[in-house]
Amino acid sequence: MKTIQNQNFANQNVLVRCDFNVPLNKETREITDDTRIRESLPTIKKLLADGAAVILMSHLGRPSETGFEEKYSLKPVAEHLSKLLGINVKLADDIFENKTIENAKNLKSGEVLLLENLRFLPGEQKGDVAFARYLADLGNAYVNDAFGTAHRAHASTAVIAQFFPNDRYFGFLLANEITNLEKLLNNGEKPFTAIIGGSKVSSKIDILKNLIPRVDNMIIGGGMAYTFIKAMGGQIGKSICEDDKLDLAKDIMKEMDAKGVKYYFPTDSVCGDKFDNDAQIKTFPSNAIPEEWEGMDAGAESVKTFEKIIAESKTILWNGPMGVFEFANFGHGTTAIAKAVAAATQNGAFSAIGGGDSVAAINQNKLANQMSYISTGGGAMLEYLEGRVLPGVAAILG
Ligand code: AMP
């Protein structure tokens, strides 16, 4: 992997694709979670320390691609980054015309320029070669540090790399994500336990299939478990279920049997009589949920089983909540998993967490610094775990 580590970028104009797609308060436009910005600092600081002029590129949200829109401007990011770096980060705000070119050309060693939201124009998402060339002409080296968009073949994430046949690099964040994911998938110590949750089996099929040859234990929780439980003949009441995926669930279980993977579903479910935090609550066996009830969290017995498996694991992947954790009354299973993974990590296991909901649960419980690795890219991590080649990664490898 050609990273920026052993390269000196003195006096170069280095283009860096970051993922500054951060959540903003709709009214005040304040950044509500700056994790992605902070995670990009090591790369930016290394380039500045070398004496490079740094040109940062990112998208933010989903603008209409028809030009500037105040609410999607990267201005709050430029301001926040200025504070974090302790230097003035300029915003190139003429939306990819001559002033941006001039700003980039005049940039001096040790200075930082942030381009405006790349998605103000349609060329970015279309992967337009002319737009990629325009961006490429602004610098003489290219660094991709945007894992969160590495699964997209966009102008700034993939197409641009062809213009830097000898000067394209993995930034620290992107390299770190790949190193961790490779360790997880191919070099982890055994036993390896995957904990997969969330609402639907259909969105996790490819992950499950790619993990089966690799893992020793598969814990399947959250709403998706009920499709499996029904496929085994269980009564799941009005729990969420994909009836058109019952055969697929059976096939997945057959495959796990064939590969010797031990798999676990919640044996008991905390149920509600309606999809609401204030629902009446009762616990039933997950395969004997009465008609009017809906499984919304893993019960105490399930949690105990899951905790034991997690404690005995040396490699742990967690993606997806164990229940409707947005409702506090149905968040106990998810919190228990977060704590169990943290405890196992403190005892020497390698843990990898991905997906917005699992990461949110970890942050809610202030456990982030007790995990080995938390991915900055939900969708990109999922695709990597599905065994797909990410265009942003492939483009740097060439
Ligand atoms: P996903 O986007 O597929 O990863 O699923 C995340 C969502 O699954 C969260 O919003 C959870 O509220 C939801 N979820 C988890 N468990 C259940 C359940 N038992 N019933 C309905 N939704 C669930």
Coordinates of C-alpha atoms and ligand atoms in Angstrom, one line a residue:
M1 CA 0.0 0.0 0.0
K2 CA 1.6 3.3 -1.0
T3 CA 0.8 5.6 1.9
I4 CA 2.0 9.1 2.6
Q5 CA 4.2 7.8 5.4
N6 CA 7.6 7.6 3.8
Q7 CA 7.1 10.4 1.2
N8 CA 8.2 14.0 1.6
F9 CA 5.8 16.5 0.1
A10 CA 7.8 19.7 0.5
N11 CA 6.8 22.4 -1.9
Q12 CA 4.1 20.3 -3.5
N13 CA 0.5 21.2 -4.0
V14 CA -1.2 18.2 -2.6
L15 CA -4.9 17.4 -3.3
V16 CA -6.5 15.5 -0.5
R17 CA -10.0 13.9 -0.8
C18 CA -11.4 13.9 2.7
D19 CA -14.8 12.9 4.0
F20 CA -16.1 16.1 5.7
N21 CA -19.7 15.0 5.3
V22 CA -20.5 15.8 9.0
P23 CA -23.9 16.3 10.6
L24 CA -24.9 19.9 11.0
N25 CA -27.6 21.5 13.2
K26 CA -30.3 22.6 10.6
E27 CA -30.9 26.0 12.1
T28 CA -27.5 27.1 13.4
R29 CA -25.4 25.1 10.9
E30 CA -23.1 24.2 13.8
I31 CA -21.2 20.9 13.4
T32 CA -22.8 18.4 15.8
D33 CA -20.2 15.7 15.5
D34 CA -16.8 16.5 14.2
T35 CA -15.3 13.0 14.4
R36 CA -14.7 12.8 10.6
I37 CA -12.8 16.1 10.6
R38 CA -10.7 15.2 13.6
E39 CA -9.9 11.8 12.0
S40 CA -8.5 13.6 8.9
L41 CA -6.0 15.7 11.0
P42 CA -3.1 13.3 11.0
T43 CA -2.9 13.3 7.2
I44 CA -3.2 17.1 6.9
K45 CA -0.7 17.7 9.7
K46 CA 1.9 15.4 8.1
L47 CA 1.6 17.2 4.8
L48 CA 1.9 20.6 6.4
A49 CA 4.9 19.5 8.5
D50 CA 6.5 18.4 5.2
G51 CA 6.0 21.9 3.8
A52 CA 3.3 21.1 1.4
A53 CA 0.4 23.4 0.3
V54 CA -2.7 21.4 1.0
I55 CA -5.9 21.5 -1.1
L56 CA -8.8 19.7 0.6
M57 CA -11.8 18.3 -1.2
S58 CA -15.1 16.9 0.1
H59 CA -18.8 16.6 -0.4
L60 CA -21.4 17.5 2.2
G61 CA -25.0 16.2 2.2
R62 CA -27.1 15.9 -0.9
P63 CA -27.3 19.2 -2.7
S64 CA -29.3 19.5 -6.0
E65 CA -26.1 19.7 -8.1
T66 CA -27.2 22.9 -9.7
G67 CA -24.7 25.2 -8.1
F68 CA -24.1 26.9 -4.8
E69 CA -26.6 26.3 -1.9
E70 CA -25.8 28.0 1.4
K71 CA -27.1 25.1 3.5
Y72 CA -24.6 22.7 1.9
S73 CA -21.6 25.0 1.9
L74 CA -18.4 23.7 3.5
K75 CA -18.0 27.1 5.3
P76 CA -18.6 25.6 8.8
V77 CA -16.0 22.9 8.0
A78 CA -13.4 25.5 7.0
E79 CA -14.1 27.5 10.2
H80 CA -13.9 24.4 12.4
L81 CA -10.8 23.1 10.7
S82 CA -9.1 26.5 11.1
K83 CA -9.7 26.2 14.9
L84 CA -8.4 22.6 15.0
L85 CA -5.3 23.3 12.9
G86 CA -4.6 26.7 14.4
I87 CA -4.2 28.3 11.0
N88 CA -6.6 30.0 8.6
V89 CA -8.2 27.5 6.2
K90 CA -9.3 29.3 3.1
L91 CA -12.5 28.4 1.4
A92 CA -12.4 28.4 -2.4
D93 CA -15.9 29.6 -3.0
D94 CA -16.3 30.4 -6.7
I95 CA -17.5 26.8 -7.4
F96 CA -14.8 25.4 -9.5
E97 CA -14.1 28.3 -11.9
N98 CA -11.0 30.5 -12.4
K99 CA -10.8 31.9 -8.9
T100 CA -10.4 28.4 -7.5
I101 CA -7.6 27.7 -9.9
E102 CA -5.9 31.0 -9.0
N103 CA -6.3 30.3 -5.3
A104 CA -4.8 26.8 -5.7
K105 CA -1.9 28.1 -7.8
N106 CA -1.1 30.9 -5.3
L107 CA -1.2 28.6 -2.3
K108 CA 2.0 28.6 -0.3
S109 CA 3.8 25.9 1.6
G110 CA 2.1 25.5 5.0
E111 CA -1.3 26.9 3.8
V112 CA -4.6 25.0 3.4
L113 CA -7.3 25.6 0.9
L114 CA -10.7 23.9 1.1
L115 CA -12.7 23.6 -2.1
E116 CA -16.4 24.1 -2.0
N117 CA -18.8 21.1 -1.8
L118 CA -17.9 18.9 -4.8
R119 CA -21.5 17.9 -5.2
F120 CA -22.6 21.5 -6.1
L121 CA -22.0 20.3 -9.7
P122 CA -23.2 17.0 -11.3
G123 CA -19.7 16.0 -12.4
E124 CA -18.6 14.7 -9.0
Q125 CA -21.2 11.9 -8.6
K126 CA -21.3 11.2 -12.3
G127 CA -17.5 10.5 -12.2
D128 CA -17.1 13.0 -15.0
V129 CA -13.5 12.8 -16.4
A130 CA -13.4 16.5 -17.4
F131 CA -14.3 17.5 -13.8
A132 CA -11.8 15.1 -12.4
R133 CA -9.2 16.6 -14.7
Y134 CA -10.1 20.2 -13.6
L135 CA -9.5 19.0 -10.0
A136 CA -6.3 17.2 -10.8
D137 CA -4.9 20.3 -12.4
L138 CA -5.0 22.1 -9.1
G139 CA -2.3 19.9 -7.5
N140 CA 0.7 17.7 -8.3
A141 CA 0.0 14.8 -5.9
Y142 CA -3.2 13.2 -4.9
V143 CA -4.1 11.6 -1.5
N144 CA -7.3 9.7 -0.8
D145 CA -8.3 9.8 2.8
A146 CA -12.0 9.5 2.4
F147 CA -13.0 6.0 3.5
G148 CA -16.6 7.0 3.9
T149 CA -16.9 7.6 0.1
A150 CA -14.3 5.0 -1.0
H151 CA -17.2 2.8 -2.3
R152 CA -18.2 5.4 -4.8
A153 CA -16.6 5.8 -8.2
H154 CA -16.9 9.6 -8.2
A155 CA -14.7 12.1 -9.9
S156 CA -12.7 13.0 -6.7
T157 CA -12.6 9.6 -5.1
A158 CA -11.6 7.4 -8.0
V159 CA -11.6 8.9 -11.5
I160 CA -9.0 11.6 -10.6
A161 CA -6.4 9.0 -9.6
Q162 CA -5.6 8.3 -13.3
F163 CA -4.0 11.7 -13.6
F164 CA -1.4 10.9 -10.9
P165 CA 0.1 7.6 -12.1
N166 CA 3.1 8.0 -9.9
D167 CA 1.9 10.5 -7.2
R168 CA -1.3 9.0 -5.7
Y169 CA -1.3 7.8 -2.1
F170 CA -3.4 6.4 0.7
G171 CA -3.9 8.9 3.5
F172 CA -3.5 7.7 7.1
L173 CA -7.2 7.3 7.7
L174 CA -7.9 5.3 4.6
A175 CA -4.8 3.1 5.1
N176 CA -5.8 2.5 8.7
E177 CA -9.3 1.4 7.8
I178 CA -8.0 -1.1 5.2
T179 CA -5.3 -2.5 7.5
N180 CA -8.0 -3.0 10.2
L181 CA -10.5 -4.6 7.9
E182 CA -7.9 -6.9 6.4
K183 CA -6.8 -7.9 9.9
L184 CA -10.4 -8.6 10.8
L185 CA -11.3 -10.6 7.7
N186 CA -8.1 -12.4 7.0
N187 CA -5.6 -12.3 9.9
G188 CA -7.7 -12.2 13.1
E189 CA -7.0 -14.5 16.0
K190 CA -9.6 -17.2 16.6
P191 CA -12.3 -17.5 17.8
F192 CA -13.8 -14.9 15.5
T193 CA -17.3 -13.7 16.4
A194 CA -19.5 -11.6 14.1
I195 CA -22.5 -9.8 15.7
I196 CA -24.9 -8.7 13.0
G197 CA -28.0 -6.8 13.8
G198 CA -30.4 -4.3 12.3
S199 CA -33.8 -4.4 10.7
K200 CA -33.5 -6.4 7.6
V201 CA -31.8 -9.6 6.4
S202 CA -32.0 -8.4 2.8
S203 CA -29.4 -5.6 3.5
K204 CA -27.0 -8.0 5.2
I205 CA -27.1 -11.1 3.0
D206 CA -23.8 -10.5 1.2
I207 CA -22.0 -9.7 4.5
L208 CA -23.4 -12.9 6.1
K209 CA -22.2 -14.9 3.1
N210 CA -18.7 -13.4 3.0
L211 CA -18.3 -13.9 6.8
I212 CA -19.5 -17.5 7.0
P213 CA -16.2 -19.0 5.8
R214 CA -14.3 -16.8 8.2
V215 CA -16.1 -16.8 11.5
D216 CA -16.5 -19.3 14.3
N217 CA -19.6 -17.7 15.8
M218 CA -22.3 -15.7 14.3
I219 CA -24.7 -13.8 16.5
I220 CA -27.7 -12.6 14.6
G221 CA -29.9 -10.1 16.5
G222 CA -32.2 -7.1 16.0
G223 CA -35.2 -7.2 13.7
M224 CA -33.5 -9.5 11.1
A225 CA -33.4 -12.4 13.6
Y226 CA -37.2 -12.8 13.3
T227 CA -37.0 -13.9 9.7
F228 CA -34.6 -16.7 10.7
I229 CA -36.8 -17.6 13.8
K230 CA -39.9 -17.8 11.6
A231 CA -38.0 -19.8 9.0
M232 CA -37.3 -22.4 11.8
G233 CA -41.0 -22.6 12.5
G234 CA -41.2 -20.1 15.4
Q235 CA -44.2 -17.9 16.2
I236 CA -43.0 -14.3 16.0
G237 CA -46.2 -12.3 16.6
K238 CA -46.1 -9.1 14.7
S239 CA -42.3 -8.8 14.8
I240 CA -40.6 -7.4 11.7
C241 CA -40.1 -10.1 9.2
E242 CA -39.3 -10.4 5.5
D243 CA -41.5 -13.3 4.4
D244 CA -39.9 -13.4 0.9
K245 CA -36.6 -14.1 2.6
L246 CA -37.6 -17.2 4.6
D247 CA -35.9 -19.6 2.1
L248 CA -32.9 -17.5 2.0
A249 CA -32.7 -17.6 5.8
K250 CA -32.9 -21.4 5.6
D251 CA -30.1 -21.4 3.0
I252 CA -27.9 -19.2 5.2
M253 CA -28.4 -21.5 8.2
K254 CA -27.6 -24.6 6.0
E255 CA -24.4 -22.9 4.9
M256 CA -23.4 -22.1 8.4
D257 CA -24.0 -25.7 9.4
A258 CA -21.9 -26.9 6.5
K259 CA -19.0 -24.6 7.5
G260 CA -19.3 -25.5 11.2
V261 CA -20.2 -21.9 12.2
K262 CA -22.1 -21.8 15.5
Y263 CA -24.9 -19.4 15.2
Y264 CA -27.1 -17.8 17.8
F265 CA -30.3 -15.8 17.7
P266 CA -32.0 -14.2 20.7
T267 CA -33.8 -17.0 22.6
D268 CA -35.9 -14.5 24.5
S269 CA -37.3 -11.2 23.2
V270 CA -38.4 -8.0 25.0
C271 CA -41.6 -7.3 23.2
G272 CA -43.9 -4.3 23.0
D273 CA -47.6 -4.2 22.2
K274 CA -46.9 -1.3 19.8
F275 CA -43.9 0.2 18.1
D276 CA -43.3 2.9 20.7
N277 CA -41.1 3.6 23.6
D278 CA -44.2 3.7 25.8
A279 CA -45.5 0.4 24.7
Q280 CA -46.5 -2.2 27.3
I281 CA -43.5 -4.4 27.8
K282 CA -43.3 -8.2 28.2
T283 CA -40.6 -10.8 27.6
F284 CA -41.5 -13.9 25.6
P285 CA -39.4 -16.8 24.1
S286 CA -38.5 -15.5 20.7
N287 CA -40.2 -18.4 19.0
A288 CA -43.4 -18.1 21.0
I289 CA -44.4 -14.4 20.7
P290 CA -48.2 -13.9 20.9
E291 CA -50.1 -12.4 18.0
E292 CA -50.4 -8.9 19.3
W293 CA -46.7 -8.5 20.4
E294 CA -43.6 -7.4 18.6
G295 CA -40.0 -8.4 19.4
M296 CA -38.1 -5.2 19.9
D297 CA -35.0 -6.1 21.9
A298 CA -32.9 -9.1 23.0
G299 CA -34.0 -10.4 26.4
A300 CA -31.9 -11.1 29.5
E301 CA -31.3 -14.8 28.7
S302 CA -30.1 -14.0 25.2
V303 CA -27.9 -11.2 26.4
K304 CA -26.2 -13.6 28.9
T305 CA -25.5 -16.1 26.1
F306 CA -24.2 -13.4 23.8
E307 CA -22.0 -11.9 26.6
K308 CA -20.4 -15.3 27.2
I309 CA -19.5 -15.9 23.5
I310 CA -18.2 -12.3 23.2
A311 CA -16.0 -12.7 26.3
E312 CA -14.5 -15.9 24.8
S313 CA -13.7 -14.3 21.4
K314 CA -10.4 -13.0 20.2
T315 CA -11.7 -11.2 17.2
I316 CA -15.1 -9.4 17.2
L317 CA -17.0 -7.6 14.5
W318 CA -20.1 -5.7 15.4
N319 CA -22.5 -4.2 12.9
G320 CA -26.1 -3.3 13.6
P321 CA -28.2 -2.9 16.8
M322 CA -29.7 -5.7 18.8
G323 CA -33.1 -4.0 19.0
V324 CA -35.0 -0.7 18.5
F325 CA -32.3 1.1 20.5
E326 CA -33.7 4.5 19.6
F327 CA -36.4 3.8 22.2
A328 CA -34.6 3.8 25.5
N329 CA -36.9 1.0 26.8
F330 CA -35.7 -1.3 24.0
G331 CA -32.0 -0.3 24.1
H332 CA -30.8 -2.6 26.9
G333 CA -29.7 -5.5 24.6
T334 CA -27.7 -3.1 22.3
T335 CA -26.1 -1.4 25.3
A336 CA -25.2 -4.8 26.9
I337 CA -23.4 -5.8 23.6
A338 CA -21.5 -2.5 23.5
K339 CA -20.3 -3.1 27.1
A340 CA -19.5 -6.8 26.4
V341 CA -17.4 -5.9 23.3
A342 CA -15.6 -3.2 25.2
A343 CA -14.8 -5.6 28.1
A344 CA -13.5 -8.3 25.7
T345 CA -11.3 -5.7 24.0
Q346 CA -9.9 -4.6 27.3
N347 CA -9.1 -8.3 27.8
G348 CA -7.1 -8.4 24.6
A349 CA -9.6 -9.1 21.8
F350 CA -9.5 -7.2 18.6
S351 CA -12.8 -5.4 18.0
A352 CA -14.1 -3.7 14.9
I353 CA -17.3 -1.7 14.9
G354 CA -19.2 -0.3 11.9
G355 CA -22.5 1.2 11.0
G356 CA -24.1 4.4 12.3
D357 CA -26.3 2.7 14.8
S358 CA -23.6 0.5 16.5
V359 CA -21.3 3.5 16.6
A360 CA -24.0 5.7 18.1
A361 CA -24.7 3.1 20.8
I362 CA -21.0 3.0 21.6
N363 CA -20.8 6.8 21.8
Q364 CA -24.0 7.0 23.9
N365 CA -22.2 4.7 26.4
K366 CA -18.9 6.6 26.1
L367 CA -17.1 3.4 25.2
A368 CA -15.4 4.5 22.0
N369 CA -11.9 4.6 23.4
Q370 CA -12.3 1.0 24.7
M371 CA -12.7 -0.5 21.2
S372 CA -9.9 -1.5 18.9
Y373 CA -11.3 0.2 15.8
I374 CA -14.4 2.1 14.9
S375 CA -14.9 2.6 11.2
T376 CA -15.6 6.1 9.8
G377 CA -17.6 4.6 6.9
G378 CA -20.8 2.7 7.3
G379 CA -21.6 1.9 3.7
A380 CA -18.0 1.6 2.7
M381 CA -17.3 -0.8 5.6
L382 CA -20.3 -2.9 4.7
E383 CA -19.1 -3.2 1.1
Y384 CA -15.6 -4.1 2.1
L385 CA -17.1 -6.8 4.4
E386 CA -19.2 -8.1 1.6
G387 CA -15.9 -8.8 -0.2
R388 CA -16.2 -6.0 -2.8
V389 CA -13.4 -4.0 -4.2
L390 CA -13.9 -0.4 -3.3
P391 CA -13.4 1.9 -6.4
G392 CA -11.5 4.5 -4.3
V393 CA -9.1 1.9 -3.1
A394 CA -8.7 0.2 -6.5
A395 CA -7.9 3.6 -8.1
I396 CA -4.9 4.2 -5.8
L397 CA -3.6 0.7 -6.3
G398 CA -3.9 1.2 -10.0
Ligands
AMP1 P1 -30.2 -1.3 9.6 O1 -30.4 0.0 9.0 O2 -30.8 -2.4 8.8 O3 -28.8 -1.6 10.1 O4 -31.2 -1.3 10.9 C1 -31.1 -0.4 11.9 C2 -32.4 -0.3 12.5 O5 -32.9 -1.5 12.9 C3 -32.5 0.6 13.7 O6 -33.1 1.8 13.4 C4 -33.3 -0.2 14.7 O7 -34.3 0.5 15.3 C5 -33.9 -1.3 13.8 N1 -34.3 -2.5 14.6 C6 -33.5 -3.2 15.4 N2 -34.1 -4.2 15.9 C7 -35.4 -4.1 15.5 C8 -36.6 -4.9 15.8 N3 -36.6 -5.9 16.6 N4 -37.7 -4.5 15.2 C9 -37.8 -3.4 14.4 N5 -36.7 -2.6 14.1 C10 -35.5 -3.0 14.6

